[in-house]
């Protein structure tokens, strides 16, 4: 009896598969063309004018009510289809200042001007073009198959993710007030570290709080031969950099992940000149808010007191500045994440749906769930070709991953899996 019931349930759960798979197989060539067009026309953060217009047009074609220019070039579309919860599906739209070096026929040749005025190459090196293509496919499938679900869709095309600013800007501009407030929020992000066909879900903290800190180490310059009449900011900067390493190792529990990295240090001009300034730039990562607060306070305490320990006068102690570009941690509600994982397993098969470890990277998708007080989850979509992935296992060759000028997703398989996985999750939530 139990085995007959199990068989029946398997048959029932598989009945919907052919509809989605037939649809995606028919639509895939068009989606790959869309992907290649998006890949060839990347736009930098805060400059996503054409990309957002394209996303708005796609939603309109599918019958969504669309609002544009939310928090800059943000776009939101609502599709109502009877009673039921509201599901937010986000794609991010910006690209990176990188000269593409993939050699692909559809490689980007775009150049643009950064906010600071210098010209750069532009590349979708973080795969946001895959995100937009999958999002477009999911929107089209759901719009064309309304009999399969009941509820409301909120599709969000978010700009300026790479600056950690786009989701905050959209929410501050009243995203939910202008549209609807979601009951669930979903997104995906590509990864070169998994093969095409696979997805990975992390329960709990998936991505980290990201903070940027500047430390200005002030000094009193002079001749390199007479350090006793100067306050050497380079020697002090070295003490600070070394001292900062003790924060995570000595002050934070080994069970609370945190990172303090000094990514930039600049000071001095010549062998025999003691300068009067060194600039440090730090990235700080954490999950828990309390750990974040503790690490940031410790950085200031360490920098200022190293100055005192080095005998610097109070008016020359280091200045510590927390920049206004915080990205909050992305917390994947465990129960919600397990729910969508099982929906994906029913569509993709158990072998294709993995538990993914947390990472200390940042993703400003983490704001959408807390702003609506609803569960949210972002999952990983594998984009490395099976051949490349196999070769990396056999030969140990590194896989080009996001933010690399050689990052080259294998589009058709990744888009197919992304649409099937995201559609499975949304349909499960809107039954
Ligand atoms: Zn990125
Ligand atoms: Zn990204």
CSV table of C-alpha atoms and ligand atoms in Angstrom, one decimal:
chain,number,residue,atom,x,y,z
A,1,UNK,CA,0.0,0.0,0.0
A,2,UNK,CA,2.8,2.4,1.0
A,3,UNK,CA,4.8,1.6,-2.1
A,4,UNK,CA,1.7,2.0,-4.3
A,5,UNK,CA,1.0,5.4,-2.7
A,6,UNK,CA,4.6,6.3,-3.2
A,7,UNK,CA,4.4,5.3,-6.8
A,8,UNK,CA,1.2,7.3,-7.3
A,9,UNK,CA,2.7,10.4,-5.7
A,10,UNK,CA,5.8,10.0,-7.9
A,11,UNK,CA,3.6,9.8,-11.0
A,12,UNK,CA,1.6,12.8,-9.9
A,13,UNK,CA,4.6,14.9,-9.1
A,14,UNK,CA,6.2,14.0,-12.4
A,15,UNK,CA,3.1,14.9,-14.4
A,16,UNK,CA,3.8,18.6,-14.4
A,17,UNK,CA,7.4,18.1,-15.5
A,18,UNK,CA,6.9,17.5,-19.2
A,19,UNK,CA,4.8,20.7,-19.5
A,20,UNK,CA,7.6,22.9,-18.0
A,21,UNK,CA,10.3,21.0,-19.8
A,22,UNK,CA,8.6,21.0,-23.2
A,23,UNK,CA,8.0,24.8,-22.7
A,24,UNK,CA,11.6,25.5,-21.8
A,25,UNK,CA,12.9,23.4,-24.7
A,26,UNK,CA,10.8,25.4,-27.1
A,27,UNK,CA,11.7,28.7,-25.7
A,28,UNK,CA,15.4,28.1,-25.0
A,29,UNK,CA,16.8,29.3,-28.4
A,30,UNK,CA,14.9,32.7,-27.9
A,31,UNK,CA,16.2,33.0,-24.3
A,32,UNK,CA,19.8,32.2,-25.4
A,33,UNK,CA,19.5,35.0,-28.0
A,34,UNK,CA,18.2,37.4,-25.3
A,35,UNK,CA,21.2,36.3,-23.1
A,36,UNK,CA,23.7,37.0,-25.9
A,37,UNK,CA,22.2,40.4,-26.5
A,38,UNK,CA,22.3,41.3,-22.8
A,39,UNK,CA,25.9,40.0,-22.6
A,40,UNK,CA,26.9,42.3,-25.5
A,41,UNK,CA,25.3,45.4,-24.0
A,42,UNK,CA,26.4,45.5,-20.4
A,43,UNK,CA,25.9,48.7,-18.4
A,44,UNK,CA,27.7,49.8,-15.2
A,45,UNK,CA,26.0,50.2,-11.8
A,46,UNK,CA,23.8,53.3,-11.8
A,47,UNK,CA,23.9,53.4,-15.6
A,48,UNK,CA,21.5,50.6,-16.4
A,49,UNK,CA,19.1,52.7,-18.5
A,50,UNK,CA,18.8,50.5,-21.6
A,51,UNK,CA,18.8,47.2,-19.6
A,52,UNK,CA,16.0,48.3,-17.3
A,53,UNK,CA,14.0,49.5,-20.3
A,54,UNK,CA,14.4,46.0,-21.8
A,55,UNK,CA,13.3,44.3,-18.6
A,56,UNK,CA,10.3,46.6,-18.3
A,57,UNK,CA,9.4,45.7,-21.9
A,58,UNK,CA,9.6,42.0,-21.2
A,59,UNK,CA,7.3,42.3,-18.2
A,60,UNK,CA,4.8,44.4,-20.2
A,61,UNK,CA,4.8,41.8,-23.0
A,62,UNK,CA,3.8,39.2,-20.4
A,63,UNK,CA,0.9,41.3,-19.1
A,64,UNK,CA,2.6,42.6,-15.9
A,65,UNK,CA,1.6,46.0,-14.5
A,66,UNK,CA,5.0,47.7,-14.6
A,67,UNK,CA,6.5,50.6,-12.7
A,68,UNK,CA,9.9,52.0,-13.8
A,69,UNK,CA,12.5,54.2,-12.3
A,70,UNK,CA,12.1,53.0,-8.7
A,71,UNK,CA,15.2,54.1,-6.8
A,72,UNK,CA,17.1,54.9,-10.0
A,73,UNK,CA,16.7,52.4,-12.8
A,74,UNK,CA,14.8,49.9,-10.8
A,75,UNK,CA,11.8,48.1,-12.4
A,76,UNK,CA,9.0,46.2,-10.8
A,77,UNK,CA,6.1,44.3,-12.4
A,78,UNK,CA,3.0,42.9,-10.7
A,79,UNK,CA,0.9,40.0,-12.1
A,80,UNK,CA,-2.2,39.2,-10.2
A,81,UNK,CA,-3.9,35.8,-10.6
A,82,UNK,CA,-6.5,35.2,-8.0
A,83,UNK,CA,-6.1,34.5,-4.3
A,84,UNK,CA,-2.9,33.4,-2.7
A,85,UNK,CA,0.4,34.7,-1.5
A,86,UNK,CA,2.7,37.2,-3.2
A,87,UNK,CA,6.1,36.0,-4.4
A,88,UNK,CA,8.9,38.4,-5.2
A,89,UNK,CA,11.5,37.2,-7.8
A,90,UNK,CA,14.5,39.4,-8.2
A,91,UNK,CA,17.1,39.7,-11.0
A,92,UNK,CA,20.0,42.2,-10.8
A,93,UNK,CA,20.9,44.2,-13.9
A,94,UNK,CA,24.3,45.8,-13.6
A,95,UNK,CA,27.7,44.8,-15.0
A,96,UNK,CA,31.3,45.3,-13.9
A,97,UNK,CA,34.2,47.6,-15.1
A,98,UNK,CA,36.2,44.7,-16.6
A,99,UNK,CA,37.6,44.3,-20.1
A,100,UNK,CA,36.2,40.9,-21.3
A,101,UNK,CA,38.8,38.3,-22.3
A,102,UNK,CA,36.7,35.2,-23.0
A,103,UNK,CA,37.3,35.2,-26.8
A,104,UNK,CA,33.6,34.4,-27.2
A,105,UNK,CA,31.8,35.4,-30.5
A,106,UNK,CA,29.4,37.4,-28.4
A,107,UNK,CA,32.0,38.9,-26.0
A,108,UNK,CA,31.3,42.4,-24.9
A,109,UNK,CA,33.3,45.2,-26.5
A,110,UNK,CA,31.5,47.9,-24.6
A,111,UNK,CA,33.4,50.8,-23.0
A,112,UNK,CA,31.8,53.3,-20.6
A,113,UNK,CA,32.7,56.1,-18.3
A,114,UNK,CA,32.8,55.5,-14.6
A,115,UNK,CA,31.4,58.0,-12.1
A,116,UNK,CA,35.0,59.3,-11.5
A,117,UNK,CA,35.3,60.1,-15.2
A,118,UNK,CA,37.7,57.4,-16.4
A,119,UNK,CA,36.9,55.1,-19.2
A,120,UNK,CA,36.6,51.4,-18.6
A,121,UNK,CA,35.6,48.2,-20.4
A,122,UNK,CA,32.3,46.8,-19.3
A,123,UNK,CA,31.4,43.1,-18.9
A,124,UNK,CA,28.7,41.0,-17.4
A,125,UNK,CA,31.3,39.2,-15.3
A,126,UNK,CA,29.0,38.5,-12.4
A,127,UNK,CA,26.4,36.7,-14.6
A,128,UNK,CA,23.6,39.2,-14.0
A,129,UNK,CA,22.8,38.6,-17.7
A,130,UNK,CA,22.0,35.0,-16.9
A,131,UNK,CA,19.9,36.2,-13.9
A,132,UNK,CA,17.9,38.5,-16.1
A,133,UNK,CA,17.4,35.8,-18.8
A,134,UNK,CA,16.2,33.2,-16.3
A,135,UNK,CA,13.9,35.8,-14.7
A,136,UNK,CA,12.5,36.7,-18.1
A,137,UNK,CA,11.9,33.0,-18.8
A,138,UNK,CA,10.2,32.4,-15.5
A,139,UNK,CA,8.0,35.5,-16.0
A,140,UNK,CA,6.9,34.2,-19.4
A,141,UNK,CA,6.2,30.7,-18.3
A,142,UNK,CA,4.1,31.8,-15.3
A,143,UNK,CA,2.2,34.4,-17.5
A,144,UNK,CA,1.4,31.8,-20.1
A,145,UNK,CA,0.4,29.1,-17.6
A,146,UNK,CA,-1.8,30.9,-15.2
A,147,UNK,CA,-4.0,27.8,-14.6
A,148,UNK,CA,-1.0,26.3,-12.7
A,149,UNK,CA,-0.9,28.8,-9.9
A,150,UNK,CA,-2.9,31.3,-7.9
A,151,UNK,CA,-1.6,34.4,-6.2
A,152,UNK,CA,0.5,37.4,-7.1
A,153,UNK,CA,3.9,37.8,-8.7
A,154,UNK,CA,6.2,40.7,-7.9
A,155,UNK,CA,9.1,40.7,-10.4
A,156,UNK,CA,11.9,43.1,-9.5
A,157,UNK,CA,14.8,44.1,-11.9
A,158,UNK,CA,17.2,45.7,-9.5
A,159,UNK,CA,20.1,48.0,-10.5
A,160,UNK,CA,23.4,48.7,-8.8
A,161,UNK,CA,23.9,45.4,-7.0
A,162,UNK,CA,27.6,45.6,-7.4
A,163,UNK,CA,27.7,48.7,-5.3
A,164,UNK,CA,25.4,47.2,-2.7
A,165,UNK,CA,23.1,50.1,-3.3
A,166,UNK,CA,20.3,49.1,-5.6
A,167,UNK,CA,18.0,47.2,-3.3
A,168,UNK,CA,18.3,49.9,-0.6
A,169,UNK,CA,17.4,52.6,-3.2
A,170,UNK,CA,14.4,50.7,-4.5
A,171,UNK,CA,13.1,50.0,-0.9
A,172,UNK,CA,13.7,53.6,0.1
A,173,UNK,CA,11.8,54.8,-2.9
A,174,UNK,CA,8.7,52.8,-1.8
A,175,UNK,CA,9.0,49.6,-3.8
A,176,UNK,CA,6.5,47.7,-1.7
A,177,UNK,CA,4.2,50.8,-1.2
A,178,UNK,CA,4.1,51.3,-5.0
A,179,UNK,CA,3.4,47.6,-5.8
A,180,UNK,CA,2.7,44.9,-3.2
A,181,UNK,CA,4.4,43.5,-0.1
A,182,UNK,CA,5.7,40.0,-0.7
A,183,UNK,CA,5.1,37.0,1.4
A,184,UNK,CA,8.2,35.3,0.0
A,185,UNK,CA,11.3,36.6,-1.7
A,186,UNK,CA,13.5,34.6,-4.1
A,187,UNK,CA,16.6,35.2,-6.2
A,188,UNK,CA,19.4,33.1,-7.7
A,189,UNK,CA,23.1,33.8,-8.4
A,190,UNK,CA,25.3,32.1,-10.9
A,191,UNK,CA,28.5,30.3,-9.8
A,192,UNK,CA,31.4,28.9,-11.9
A,193,UNK,CA,32.1,26.5,-9.1
A,194,UNK,CA,29.2,24.2,-10.0
A,195,UNK,CA,28.4,22.5,-13.3
A,196,UNK,CA,25.5,23.4,-15.5
A,197,UNK,CA,22.4,21.5,-14.5
A,198,UNK,CA,23.1,21.8,-10.7
A,199,UNK,CA,21.7,24.2,-8.1
A,200,UNK,CA,22.9,24.7,-4.5
A,201,UNK,CA,21.0,26.0,-1.5
A,202,UNK,CA,22.4,27.2,1.7
A,203,UNK,CA,20.2,27.3,4.8
A,204,UNK,CA,20.8,30.2,7.3
A,205,UNK,CA,23.3,32.8,6.6
A,206,UNK,CA,24.3,32.4,2.9
A,207,UNK,CA,26.2,35.7,2.2
A,208,UNK,CA,27.8,38.1,4.6
A,209,UNK,CA,27.5,41.6,5.9
A,210,UNK,CA,29.9,43.7,3.9
A,211,UNK,CA,31.4,47.0,5.2
A,212,UNK,CA,34.1,49.2,3.8
A,213,UNK,CA,36.3,51.2,6.2
A,214,UNK,CA,38.9,53.9,5.4
A,215,UNK,CA,41.7,54.6,7.9
A,216,UNK,CA,43.7,57.8,7.4
A,217,UNK,CA,47.0,57.4,9.2
A,218,UNK,CA,48.2,61.0,9.7
A,219,UNK,CA,51.8,61.8,10.5
A,220,UNK,CA,54.5,64.5,10.7
A,221,UNK,CA,56.8,64.2,7.7
A,222,UNK,CA,60.5,64.9,7.5
A,223,UNK,CA,63.9,63.5,6.4
A,224,UNK,CA,64.3,59.7,6.4
A,225,UNK,CA,67.5,60.1,8.3
A,226,UNK,CA,65.9,61.8,11.3
A,227,UNK,CA,62.9,59.8,12.3
A,228,UNK,CA,63.2,61.1,15.9
A,229,UNK,CA,61.7,64.5,14.9
A,230,UNK,CA,58.9,63.0,12.8
A,231,UNK,CA,55.7,60.9,13.4
A,232,UNK,CA,56.1,58.2,10.8
A,233,UNK,CA,52.7,57.2,9.4
A,234,UNK,CA,54.2,54.3,7.4
A,235,UNK,CA,55.6,52.6,10.5
A,236,UNK,CA,52.3,53.3,12.3
A,237,UNK,CA,50.3,51.9,9.4
A,238,UNK,CA,52.3,48.7,9.5
A,239,UNK,CA,51.5,48.4,13.3
A,240,UNK,CA,47.8,48.9,12.5
A,241,UNK,CA,47.7,46.3,9.8
A,242,UNK,CA,49.4,43.8,12.0
A,243,UNK,CA,47.2,44.7,15.0
A,244,UNK,CA,44.0,44.3,13.0
A,245,UNK,CA,44.8,40.7,12.5
A,246,UNK,CA,44.2,40.1,16.2
A,247,UNK,CA,40.6,41.2,16.1
A,248,UNK,CA,39.1,38.1,14.4
A,249,UNK,CA,41.7,35.7,15.9
A,250,UNK,CA,41.6,37.0,19.5
A,251,UNK,CA,38.3,38.8,20.1
A,252,UNK,CA,35.7,36.9,18.0
A,253,UNK,CA,34.4,33.4,18.8
A,254,UNK,CA,35.7,30.8,16.3
A,255,UNK,CA,32.1,29.9,15.8
A,256,UNK,CA,31.2,33.4,14.5
A,257,UNK,CA,32.6,33.9,11.0
A,258,UNK,CA,34.3,37.3,10.4
A,259,UNK,CA,37.0,38.7,8.0
A,260,UNK,CA,39.1,41.9,8.2
A,261,UNK,CA,41.1,42.4,5.1
A,262,UNK,CA,43.3,45.5,4.4
A,263,UNK,CA,42.9,45.6,0.6
A,264,UNK,CA,44.7,48.8,-0.1
A,265,UNK,CA,47.6,50.8,1.4
A,266,UNK,CA,49.1,53.9,-0.1
A,267,UNK,CA,51.7,56.3,1.4
A,268,UNK,CA,55.0,57.9,0.8
A,269,UNK,CA,56.8,59.1,-2.3
A,270,UNK,CA,60.6,58.4,-2.0
A,271,UNK,CA,63.2,56.3,-0.1
A,272,UNK,CA,64.4,59.1,2.1
A,273,UNK,CA,61.2,61.0,2.9
A,274,UNK,CA,59.0,60.3,5.8
A,275,UNK,CA,55.6,61.1,4.6
A,276,UNK,CA,52.7,62.7,6.5
A,277,UNK,CA,49.9,60.4,5.4
A,278,UNK,CA,49.0,56.8,4.6
A,279,UNK,CA,45.6,55.6,3.4
A,280,UNK,CA,44.3,52.2,4.2
A,281,UNK,CA,41.1,50.6,2.7
A,282,UNK,CA,39.5,47.7,4.5
A,283,UNK,CA,36.7,45.2,3.7
A,284,UNK,CA,35.0,43.8,6.7
A,285,UNK,CA,32.7,40.7,6.6
A,286,UNK,CA,30.4,39.1,9.2
A,287,UNK,CA,27.0,37.4,9.6
A,288,UNK,CA,25.6,38.4,13.0
A,289,UNK,CA,24.8,42.1,13.7
A,290,UNK,CA,26.5,41.8,17.1
A,291,UNK,CA,29.7,40.5,15.5
A,292,UNK,CA,29.7,43.2,12.9
A,293,UNK,CA,29.3,45.9,15.6
A,294,UNK,CA,32.1,44.4,17.7
A,295,UNK,CA,34.5,44.1,14.8
A,296,UNK,CA,33.9,47.6,13.6
A,297,UNK,CA,34.4,49.0,17.1
A,298,UNK,CA,37.6,47.0,17.5
A,299,UNK,CA,39.0,48.4,14.2
A,300,UNK,CA,38.6,51.9,15.4
A,301,UNK,CA,39.9,51.1,18.9
A,302,UNK,CA,42.9,49.3,17.4
A,303,UNK,CA,43.8,52.1,14.9
A,304,UNK,CA,43.5,55.0,17.4
A,305,UNK,CA,45.3,53.3,20.2
A,306,UNK,CA,48.2,52.0,18.0
A,307,UNK,CA,48.6,55.7,17.3
A,308,UNK,CA,48.8,56.5,21.0
A,309,UNK,CA,51.1,53.5,21.6
A,310,UNK,CA,53.4,54.9,18.9
A,311,UNK,CA,53.5,58.3,20.7
A,312,UNK,CA,51.5,60.3,18.2
A,313,UNK,CA,49.8,63.4,19.6
A,314,UNK,CA,46.0,63.3,20.0
A,315,UNK,CA,45.5,65.7,17.0
A,316,UNK,CA,47.4,63.3,14.8
A,317,UNK,CA,45.7,60.0,15.7
A,318,UNK,CA,44.4,57.9,12.9
A,319,UNK,CA,40.9,58.8,11.5
A,320,UNK,CA,38.6,55.8,11.0
A,321,UNK,CA,35.6,56.2,8.6
A,322,UNK,CA,32.9,53.6,8.0
A,323,UNK,CA,31.6,54.2,4.5
A,324,UNK,CA,28.0,54.5,3.7
A,325,UNK,CA,27.8,51.4,1.5
A,326,UNK,CA,26.9,48.6,3.9
A,327,UNK,CA,25.5,45.4,2.3
A,328,UNK,CA,23.5,43.3,4.9
A,329,UNK,CA,24.0,39.6,5.2
A,330,UNK,CA,21.6,37.4,3.1
A,331,UNK,CA,19.8,35.1,5.5
A,332,UNK,CA,18.1,32.1,3.8
A,333,UNK,CA,15.2,31.2,6.1
A,334,UNK,CA,16.0,27.4,6.7
A,335,UNK,CA,12.4,26.1,6.6
A,336,UNK,CA,11.5,28.2,3.5
A,337,UNK,CA,14.8,27.1,1.8
A,338,UNK,CA,14.1,23.4,2.5
A,339,UNK,CA,10.6,23.9,1.0
A,340,UNK,CA,11.9,25.3,-2.3
A,341,UNK,CA,14.8,22.8,-2.3
A,342,UNK,CA,12.3,19.9,-2.3
A,343,UNK,CA,10.3,21.6,-5.1
A,344,UNK,CA,13.5,21.8,-7.1
A,345,UNK,CA,14.3,18.2,-6.3
A,346,UNK,CA,10.9,17.1,-7.7
A,347,UNK,CA,11.7,18.9,-11.0
A,348,UNK,CA,15.5,18.5,-11.4
A,349,UNK,CA,16.0,15.2,-9.6
A,350,UNK,CA,17.7,14.7,-6.2
A,351,UNK,CA,21.2,14.5,-7.7
A,352,UNK,CA,21.1,18.0,-9.1
A,353,UNK,CA,20.0,19.8,-5.9
A,354,UNK,CA,22.8,20.3,-3.4
A,355,UNK,CA,23.4,21.7,0.0
A,356,UNK,CA,25.7,24.7,-0.5
A,357,UNK,CA,28.1,26.1,2.1
A,358,UNK,CA,27.8,29.8,3.3
A,359,UNK,CA,30.3,32.3,1.8
A,360,UNK,CA,31.6,35.6,2.9
A,361,UNK,CA,30.7,37.4,-0.3
A,362,UNK,CA,28.0,40.0,-0.4
A,363,UNK,CA,24.6,40.3,-2.1
A,364,UNK,CA,22.2,43.1,-1.5
A,365,UNK,CA,19.2,40.8,-2.1
A,366,UNK,CA,19.4,40.3,1.6
A,367,UNK,CA,17.4,43.5,2.2
A,368,UNK,CA,14.2,42.4,0.4
A,369,UNK,CA,13.0,39.8,2.9
A,370,UNK,CA,13.6,41.7,6.1
A,371,UNK,CA,12.0,44.9,4.6
A,372,UNK,CA,8.8,42.9,4.1
A,373,UNK,CA,9.3,40.8,7.3
A,374,UNK,CA,9.0,37.7,5.1
A,375,UNK,CA,11.2,34.6,4.5
A,376,UNK,CA,13.7,34.9,1.6
A,377,UNK,CA,16.2,32.7,-0.1
A,378,UNK,CA,18.9,33.1,-2.7
A,379,UNK,CA,20.3,29.9,-4.4
A,380,UNK,CA,23.3,29.2,-6.5
A,381,UNK,CA,23.0,28.2,-10.2
A,382,UNK,CA,25.9,26.2,-11.7
A,383,UNK,CA,27.1,27.6,-15.0
A,384,UNK,CA,30.4,25.8,-15.8
A,385,UNK,CA,30.2,23.5,-18.8
A,386,UNK,CA,30.3,19.8,-17.7
A,387,UNK,CA,33.6,19.4,-19.7
A,388,UNK,CA,35.3,22.3,-17.9
A,389,UNK,CA,34.0,21.1,-14.6
A,390,UNK,CA,35.3,17.5,-15.2
A,391,UNK,CA,38.7,18.8,-16.4
A,392,UNK,CA,38.9,20.9,-13.2
A,393,UNK,CA,38.5,17.7,-11.1
A,394,UNK,CA,40.9,15.6,-13.2
A,395,UNK,CA,43.6,18.2,-13.8
A,396,UNK,CA,43.0,20.6,-11.0
A,397,UNK,CA,42.6,23.5,-13.5
A,398,UNK,CA,40.9,26.5,-11.9
A,399,UNK,CA,37.4,27.3,-13.1
A,400,UNK,CA,36.9,30.9,-14.1
A,401,UNK,CA,34.4,32.3,-11.7
A,402,UNK,CA,32.5,35.5,-11.3
A,403,UNK,CA,34.3,38.8,-11.5
A,404,UNK,CA,37.0,37.2,-13.7
A,405,UNK,CA,37.6,38.6,-17.2
A,406,UNK,CA,37.4,34.9,-18.4
A,407,UNK,CA,34.1,34.1,-16.8
A,408,UNK,CA,32.1,32.4,-19.5
A,409,UNK,CA,28.9,30.6,-18.4
A,410,UNK,CA,27.6,27.8,-20.6
A,411,UNK,CA,24.3,29.6,-21.3
A,412,UNK,CA,21.8,27.2,-22.6
A,413,UNK,CA,22.1,24.6,-19.9
A,414,UNK,CA,22.3,27.2,-17.2
A,415,UNK,CA,19.3,29.1,-18.4
A,416,UNK,CA,17.3,25.9,-18.8
A,417,UNK,CA,18.1,24.8,-15.2
A,418,UNK,CA,17.6,28.2,-13.8
A,419,UNK,CA,14.1,28.6,-15.3
A,420,UNK,CA,13.1,25.1,-14.2
A,421,UNK,CA,14.4,25.5,-10.7
A,422,UNK,CA,12.9,29.0,-10.1
A,423,UNK,CA,9.6,28.1,-11.7
A,424,UNK,CA,9.4,25.0,-9.5
A,425,UNK,CA,9.9,27.1,-6.4
A,426,UNK,CA,7.3,29.7,-7.4
A,427,UNK,CA,4.7,27.1,-8.4
A,428,UNK,CA,5.1,25.3,-5.1
A,429,UNK,CA,4.6,28.6,-3.2
A,430,UNK,CA,1.5,29.5,-5.3
A,431,UNK,CA,-0.4,26.3,-5.1
B,1,LIG,ZN1,29.3,40.6,-8.5
B,2,LIG,ZN1,26.4,39.3,-8.7
